[in-house]
Amino acid sequence: MNVKKYLKKQAKEDLKALETDSDREFLARLKESVAENPKPKRNKNWLWAIPSSVAVCAAILVGTLVPLSGGSDIKYDDLNFVQAKSDLTEFVGASKGLTVQFTEGQTVEVKRTYDSVSGDDIYYTLSINETSVNAYYTLEARVIVNKKYEFKNFVIDEDYDTKIYAHYSIIYKQDVTVDTDTGVNLVTCNAKIDKLKYDIYVTNYEELSIENGSFLTVIANLFDFN
């Protein structure tokens, strides 16, 4: 036996000789504990599980904190619009800066259209009938009082004419149909009236006239854009 092996063997025997009964009892219990509770195997995927959880939390936070679409760019859906009876007082309050002038020979009906989701006013509809020695007509005008709403169902094509005045312009189309039996003309018109604050659409106009009607005069007398 060489010197190194002898010294190693002697060191083990000396260490064993130094062990007490309590030391040997402790070592025995430690061995039994290790044998009964083997260390569980580490999941190889544990490093990926943590980032995934963090990502899920981040996604939840982002989804919660992102502001709702719309805000100042809110879009209205016509399916949510509700039409209700109104009056001239309510109409005047909603269309400040616009003056409508009525005469005794006119019958006026006012309807309010609003968005049922937000409660915002969208437009007011004026239905006017006049039967007098000067005119015989019916008119329906839509006054847009909400700047965020655009009336897209009114299509302007090459058949429309434009008349420009000092404080407003009117884009209109007029058709004249002659009744050969009576000699009276049926004049029909629709138009868009542009003003600085409000857009006004004449969605229906019918007049009985011996000539070409007085649509432009009716509009000029009805609305004061000064």
PDB file of N, CA and C in Angstrom, residues 63-125:
ATOM      1  N   GLY A  63     -55.845  45.821 -22.080  1.00  0.00           N
ATOM      2  CA  GLY A  63     -57.242  45.827 -22.488  1.00  0.00           C
ATOM      3  C   GLY A  63     -58.103  46.687 -21.594  1.00  0.00           C
ATOM      4  N   THR A  64     -57.727  46.795 -20.323  1.00  0.00           N
ATOM      5  CA  THR A  64     -58.511  47.591 -19.396  1.00  0.00           C
ATOM      6  C   THR A  64     -58.227  49.077 -19.533  1.00  0.00           C
ATOM      7  N   LEU A  65     -56.966  49.409 -19.829  1.00  0.00           N
ATOM      8  CA  LEU A  65     -56.565  50.807 -19.823  1.00  0.00           C
ATOM      9  C   LEU A  65     -56.751  51.498 -21.167  1.00  0.00           C
ATOM     10  N   VAL A  66     -56.871  50.746 -22.246  1.00  0.00           N
ATOM     11  CA  VAL A  66     -57.063  51.379 -23.544  1.00  0.00           C
ATOM     12  C   VAL A  66     -58.392  52.126 -23.558  1.00  0.00           C
ATOM     13  N   PRO A  67     -58.409  53.417 -23.911  1.00  0.00           N
ATOM     14  CA  PRO A  67     -59.662  54.174 -23.901  1.00  0.00           C
ATOM     15  C   PRO A  67     -60.630  53.668 -24.938  1.00  0.00           C
ATOM     16  N   LEU A  68     -61.915  53.862 -24.683  1.00  0.00           N
ATOM     17  CA  LEU A  68     -62.941  53.439 -25.625  1.00  0.00           C
ATOM     18  C   LEU A  68     -62.818  54.231 -26.905  1.00  0.00           C
ATOM     19  N   SER A  69     -63.109  53.556 -28.029  1.00  0.00           N
ATOM     20  CA  SER A  69     -63.062  54.251 -29.306  1.00  0.00           C
ATOM     21  C   SER A  69     -64.161  55.295 -29.348  1.00  0.00           C
ATOM     22  N   GLY A  70     -63.917  56.331 -30.090  1.00  0.00           N
ATOM     23  CA  GLY A  70     -64.930  57.387 -30.194  1.00  0.00           C
ATOM     24  C   GLY A  70     -64.402  58.670 -29.631  1.00  0.00           C
ATOM     25  N   GLY A  71     -64.872  59.073 -28.463  1.00  0.00           N
ATOM     26  CA  GLY A  71     -64.461  60.337 -27.881  1.00  0.00           C
ATOM     27  C   GLY A  71     -64.944  61.468 -28.757  1.00  0.00           C
ATOM     28  N   SER A  72     -63.988  62.325 -29.166  1.00  0.00           N
ATOM     29  CA  SER A  72     -64.359  63.449 -30.007  1.00  0.00           C
ATOM     30  C   SER A  72     -64.722  63.003 -31.415  1.00  0.00           C
ATOM     31  N   ASP A  73     -64.336  61.773 -31.794  1.00  0.00           N
ATOM     32  CA  ASP A  73     -64.635  61.248 -33.120  1.00  0.00           C
ATOM     33  C   ASP A  73     -65.788  60.244 -33.073  1.00  0.00           C
ATOM     34  N   ILE A  74     -66.741  60.504 -32.231  1.00  0.00           N
ATOM     35  CA  ILE A  74     -67.854  59.581 -32.068  1.00  0.00           C
ATOM     36  C   ILE A  74     -68.623  59.407 -33.363  1.00  0.00           C
ATOM     37  N   LYS A  75     -69.040  58.187 -33.635  1.00  0.00           N
ATOM     38  CA  LYS A  75     -69.816  57.868 -34.819  1.00  0.00           C
ATOM     39  C   LYS A  75     -71.225  57.470 -34.393  1.00  0.00           C
ATOM     40  N   TYR A  76     -72.219  58.069 -35.016  1.00  0.00           N
ATOM     41  CA  TYR A  76     -73.597  57.741 -34.695  1.00  0.00           C
ATOM     42  C   TYR A  76     -74.121  56.692 -35.675  1.00  0.00           C
ATOM     43  N   ASP A  77     -74.989  55.841 -35.171  1.00  0.00           N
ATOM     44  CA  ASP A  77     -75.622  54.808 -35.984  1.00  0.00           C
ATOM     45  C   ASP A  77     -77.095  55.163 -36.135  1.00  0.00           C
ATOM     46  N   ASP A  78     -77.550  55.262 -37.377  1.00  0.00           N
ATOM     47  CA  ASP A  78     -78.945  55.622 -37.635  1.00  0.00           C
ATOM     48  C   ASP A  78     -79.935  54.650 -37.004  1.00  0.00           C
ATOM     49  N   LEU A  79     -79.485  53.414 -36.759  1.00  0.00           N
ATOM     50  CA  LEU A  79     -80.378  52.422 -36.160  1.00  0.00           C
ATOM     51  C   LEU A  79     -80.744  52.786 -34.723  1.00  0.00           C
ATOM     52  N   ASN A  80     -79.928  53.642 -34.101  1.00  0.00           N
ATOM     53  CA  ASN A  80     -80.186  54.052 -32.719  1.00  0.00           C
ATOM     54  C   ASN A  80     -80.965  55.364 -32.623  1.00  0.00           C
ATOM     55  N   PHE A  81     -81.371  55.915 -33.763  1.00  0.00           N
ATOM     56  CA  PHE A  81     -82.060  57.193 -33.762  1.00  0.00           C
ATOM     57  C   PHE A  81     -83.541  57.022 -33.429  1.00  0.00           C
ATOM     58  N   VAL A  82     -84.052  57.968 -32.668  1.00  0.00           N
ATOM     59  CA  VAL A  82     -85.460  57.972 -32.278  1.00  0.00           C
ATOM     60  C   VAL A  82     -86.050  59.327 -32.651  1.00  0.00           C
ATOM     61  N   GLN A  83     -87.235  59.309 -33.243  1.00  0.00           N
ATOM     62  CA  GLN A  83     -87.915  60.552 -33.606  1.00  0.00           C
ATOM     63  C   GLN A  83     -89.078  60.789 -32.650  1.00  0.00           C
ATOM     64  N   ALA A  84     -89.176  62.004 -32.163  1.00  0.00           N
ATOM     65  CA  ALA A  84     -90.224  62.350 -31.202  1.00  0.00           C
ATOM     66  C   ALA A  84     -90.831  63.695 -31.574  1.00  0.00           C
ATOM     67  N   LYS A  85     -92.053  63.915 -31.120  1.00  0.00           N
ATOM     68  CA  LYS A  85     -92.705  65.200 -31.355  1.00  0.00           C
ATOM     69  C   LYS A  85     -91.978  66.294 -30.585  1.00  0.00           C
ATOM     70  N   SER A  86     -91.930  67.461 -31.182  1.00  0.00           N
ATOM     71  CA  SER A  86     -91.266  68.578 -30.542  1.00  0.00           C
ATOM     72  C   SER A  86     -92.080  69.847 -30.797  1.00  0.00           C
ATOM     73  N   ASP A  87     -91.478  70.989 -30.516  1.00  0.00           N
ATOM     74  CA  ASP A  87     -92.163  72.260 -30.754  1.00  0.00           C
ATOM     75  C   ASP A  87     -91.135  73.308 -31.141  1.00  0.00           C
ATOM     76  N   LEU A  88     -91.631  74.504 -31.479  1.00  0.00           N
ATOM     77  CA  LEU A  88     -90.742  75.566 -31.937  1.00  0.00           C
ATOM     78  C   LEU A  88     -89.805  76.052 -30.827  1.00  0.00           C
ATOM     79  N   THR A  89     -90.271  76.040 -29.595  1.00  0.00           N
ATOM     80  CA  THR A  89     -89.428  76.478 -28.480  1.00  0.00           C
ATOM     81  C   THR A  89     -88.206  75.590 -28.342  1.00  0.00           C
ATOM     82  N   GLU A  90     -88.408  74.285 -28.409  1.00  0.00           N
ATOM     83  CA  GLU A  90     -87.293  73.342 -28.304  1.00  0.00           C
ATOM     84  C   GLU A  90     -86.368  73.466 -29.512  1.00  0.00           C
ATOM     85  N   PHE A  91     -86.962  73.647 -30.675  1.00  0.00           N
ATOM     86  CA  PHE A  91     -86.164  73.791 -31.896  1.00  0.00           C
ATOM     87  C   PHE A  91     -85.285  75.040 -31.839  1.00  0.00           C
ATOM     88  N   VAL A  92     -85.851  76.165 -31.417  1.00  0.00           N
ATOM     89  CA  VAL A  92     -85.085  77.413 -31.325  1.00  0.00           C
ATOM     90  C   VAL A  92     -83.941  77.266 -30.326  1.00  0.00           C
ATOM     91  N   GLY A  93     -84.170  76.558 -29.224  1.00  0.00           N
ATOM     92  CA  GLY A  93     -83.123  76.353 -28.230  1.00  0.00           C
ATOM     93  C   GLY A  93     -81.966  75.518 -28.758  1.00  0.00           C
ATOM     94  N   ALA A  94     -82.275  74.581 -29.662  1.00  0.00           N
ATOM     95  CA  ALA A  94     -81.241  73.685 -30.196  1.00  0.00           C
ATOM     96  C   ALA A  94     -80.534  74.272 -31.412  1.00  0.00           C
ATOM     97  N   SER A  95     -81.128  75.258 -32.061  1.00  0.00           N
ATOM     98  CA  SER A  95     -80.561  75.838 -33.289  1.00  0.00           C
ATOM     99  C   SER A  95     -80.269  77.318 -33.099  1.00  0.00           C
ATOM    100  N   LYS A  96     -79.479  77.627 -32.089  1.00  0.00           N
ATOM    101  CA  LYS A  96     -79.155  79.019 -31.796  1.00  0.00           C
ATOM    102  C   LYS A  96     -78.379  79.633 -32.959  1.00  0.00           C
ATOM    103  N   GLY A  97     -78.735  80.857 -33.298  1.00  0.00           N
ATOM    104  CA  GLY A  97     -78.086  81.529 -34.411  1.00  0.00           C
ATOM    105  C   GLY A  97     -78.822  81.350 -35.719  1.00  0.00           C
ATOM    106  N   LEU A  98     -79.878  80.542 -35.721  1.00  0.00           N
ATOM    107  CA  LEU A  98     -80.685  80.336 -36.918  1.00  0.00           C
ATOM    108  C   LEU A  98     -82.093  80.859 -36.658  1.00  0.00           C
ATOM    109  N   THR A  99     -82.547  81.732 -37.528  1.00  0.00           N
ATOM    110  CA  THR A  99     -83.880  82.314 -37.373  1.00  0.00           C
ATOM    111  C   THR A  99     -84.799  81.785 -38.469  1.00  0.00           C
ATOM    112  N   VAL A 100     -85.926  81.241 -38.057  1.00  0.00           N
ATOM    113  CA  VAL A 100     -86.941  80.758 -39.007  1.00  0.00           C
ATOM    114  C   VAL A 100     -88.159  81.657 -38.859  1.00  0.00           C
ATOM    115  N   GLN A 101     -88.649  82.157 -39.990  1.00  0.00           N
ATOM    116  CA  GLN A 101     -89.745  83.124 -39.985  1.00  0.00           C
ATOM    117  C   GLN A 101     -90.999  82.478 -40.570  1.00  0.00           C
ATOM    118  N   PHE A 102     -92.014  82.381 -39.748  1.00  0.00           N
ATOM    119  CA  PHE A 102     -93.270  81.780 -40.179  1.00  0.00           C
ATOM    120  C   PHE A 102     -94.329  82.860 -40.393  1.00  0.00           C
ATOM    121  N   THR A 103     -95.340  82.524 -41.184  1.00  0.00           N
ATOM    122  CA  THR A 103     -96.450  83.445 -41.435  1.00  0.00           C
ATOM    123  C   THR A 103     -97.750  82.823 -40.960  1.00  0.00           C
ATOM    124  N   GLU A 104     -98.793  83.628 -40.933  1.00  0.00           N
ATOM    125  CA  GLU A 104    -100.087  83.160 -40.424  1.00  0.00           C
ATOM    126  C   GLU A 104    -100.697  82.068 -41.312  1.00  0.00           C
ATOM    127  N   GLY A 105    -100.370  82.071 -42.570  1.00  0.00           N
ATOM    128  CA  GLY A 105    -100.968  81.089 -43.477  1.00  0.00           C
ATOM    129  C   GLY A 105    -100.282  79.733 -43.468  1.00  0.00           C
ATOM    130  N   GLN A 106     -99.307  79.563 -42.583  1.00  0.00           N
ATOM    131  CA  GLN A 106     -98.542  78.316 -42.548  1.00  0.00           C
ATOM    132  C   GLN A 106     -98.933  77.441 -41.360  1.00  0.00           C
ATOM    133  N   THR A 107     -98.938  76.141 -41.608  1.00  0.00           N
ATOM    134  CA  THR A 107     -99.093  75.150 -40.546  1.00  0.00           C
ATOM    135  C   THR A 107     -97.745  74.472 -40.360  1.00  0.00           C
ATOM    136  N   VAL A 108     -97.260  74.474 -39.122  1.00  0.00           N
ATOM    137  CA  VAL A 108     -95.904  73.983 -38.860  1.00  0.00           C
ATOM    138  C   VAL A 108     -95.937  72.828 -37.863  1.00  0.00           C
ATOM    139  N   GLU A 109     -95.204  71.784 -38.184  1.00  0.00           N
ATOM    140  CA  GLU A 109     -95.025  70.644 -37.279  1.00  0.00           C
ATOM    141  C   GLU A 109     -93.538  70.419 -37.079  1.00  0.00           C
ATOM    142  N   VAL A 110     -93.139  70.197 -35.834  1.00  0.00           N
ATOM    143  CA  VAL A 110     -91.718  70.029 -35.511  1.00  0.00           C
ATOM    144  C   VAL A 110     -91.494  68.645 -34.901  1.00  0.00           C
ATOM    145  N   LYS A 111     -90.457  67.967 -35.371  1.00  0.00           N
ATOM    146  CA  LYS A 111     -90.061  66.679 -34.809  1.00  0.00           C
ATOM    147  C   LYS A 111     -88.566  66.702 -34.496  1.00  0.00           C
ATOM    148  N   ARG A 112     -88.236  66.071 -33.406  1.00  0.00           N
ATOM    149  CA  ARG A 112     -86.843  65.999 -32.947  1.00  0.00           C
ATOM    150  C   ARG A 112     -86.326  64.578 -33.115  1.00  0.00           C
ATOM    151  N   THR A 113     -85.132  64.447 -33.679  1.00  0.00           N
ATOM    152  CA  THR A 113     -84.480  63.143 -33.803  1.00  0.00           C
ATOM    153  C   THR A 113     -83.226  63.152 -32.943  1.00  0.00           C
ATOM    154  N   TYR A 114     -83.109  62.155 -32.059  1.00  0.00           N
ATOM    155  CA  TYR A 114     -81.974  62.091 -31.143  1.00  0.00           C
ATOM    156  C   TYR A 114     -81.407  60.677 -31.116  1.00  0.00           C
ATOM    157  N   ASP A 115     -80.191  60.573 -30.602  1.00  0.00           N
ATOM    158  CA  ASP A 115     -79.517  59.283 -30.479  1.00  0.00           C
ATOM    159  C   ASP A 115     -79.918  58.644 -29.148  1.00  0.00           C
ATOM    160  N   SER A 116     -80.508  57.447 -29.208  1.00  0.00           N
ATOM    161  CA  SER A 116     -81.006  56.795 -27.997  1.00  0.00           C
ATOM    162  C   SER A 116     -79.881  56.310 -27.082  1.00  0.00           C
ATOM    163  N   VAL A 117     -78.659  56.175 -27.603  1.00  0.00           N
ATOM    164  CA  VAL A 117     -77.540  55.706 -26.788  1.00  0.00           C
ATOM    165  C   VAL A 117     -76.955  56.843 -25.950  1.00  0.00           C
ATOM    166  N   SER A 118     -76.669  57.970 -26.604  1.00  0.00           N
ATOM    167  CA  SER A 118     -76.040  59.097 -25.909  1.00  0.00           C
ATOM    168  C   SER A 118     -77.037  60.148 -25.443  1.00  0.00           C
ATOM    169  N   GLY A 119     -78.230  60.163 -26.067  1.00  0.00           N
ATOM    170  CA  GLY A 119     -79.208  61.200 -25.759  1.00  0.00           C
ATOM    171  C   GLY A 119     -78.967  62.496 -26.509  1.00  0.00           C
ATOM    172  N   ASP A 120     -77.956  62.528 -27.392  1.00  0.00           N
ATOM    173  CA  ASP A 120     -77.613  63.743 -28.127  1.00  0.00           C
ATOM    174  C   ASP A 120     -78.658  64.060 -29.196  1.00  0.00           C
ATOM    175  N   ASP A 121     -78.963  65.338 -29.354  1.00  0.00           N
ATOM    176  CA  ASP A 121     -79.795  65.777 -30.472  1.00  0.00           C
ATOM    177  C   ASP A 121     -79.028  65.587 -31.770  1.00  0.00           C
ATOM    178  N   ILE A 122     -79.721  65.128 -32.827  1.00  0.00           N
ATOM    179  CA  ILE A 122     -79.096  64.937 -34.136  1.00  0.00           C
ATOM    180  C   ILE A 122     -79.625  65.978 -35.122  1.00  0.00           C
ATOM    181  N   TYR A 123     -80.934  66.000 -35.330  1.00  0.00           N
ATOM    182  CA  TYR A 123     -81.528  67.001 -36.218  1.00  0.00           C
ATOM    183  C   TYR A 123     -82.996  67.209 -35.877  1.00  0.00           C
ATOM    184  N   TYR A 124     -83.523  68.321 -36.395  1.00  0.00           N
ATOM    185  CA  TYR A 124     -84.944  68.642 -36.249  1.00  0.00           C
ATOM    186  C   TYR A 124     -85.568  68.679 -37.634  1.00  0.00           C
ATOM    187  N   THR A 125     -86.792  68.184 -37.724  1.00  0.00           N
ATOM    188  CA  THR A 125     -87.516  68.177 -38.988  1.00  0.00           C
ATOM    189  C   THR A 125     -88.675  69.151 -38.909  1.00  0.00           C
TER     190      THR A 125
END
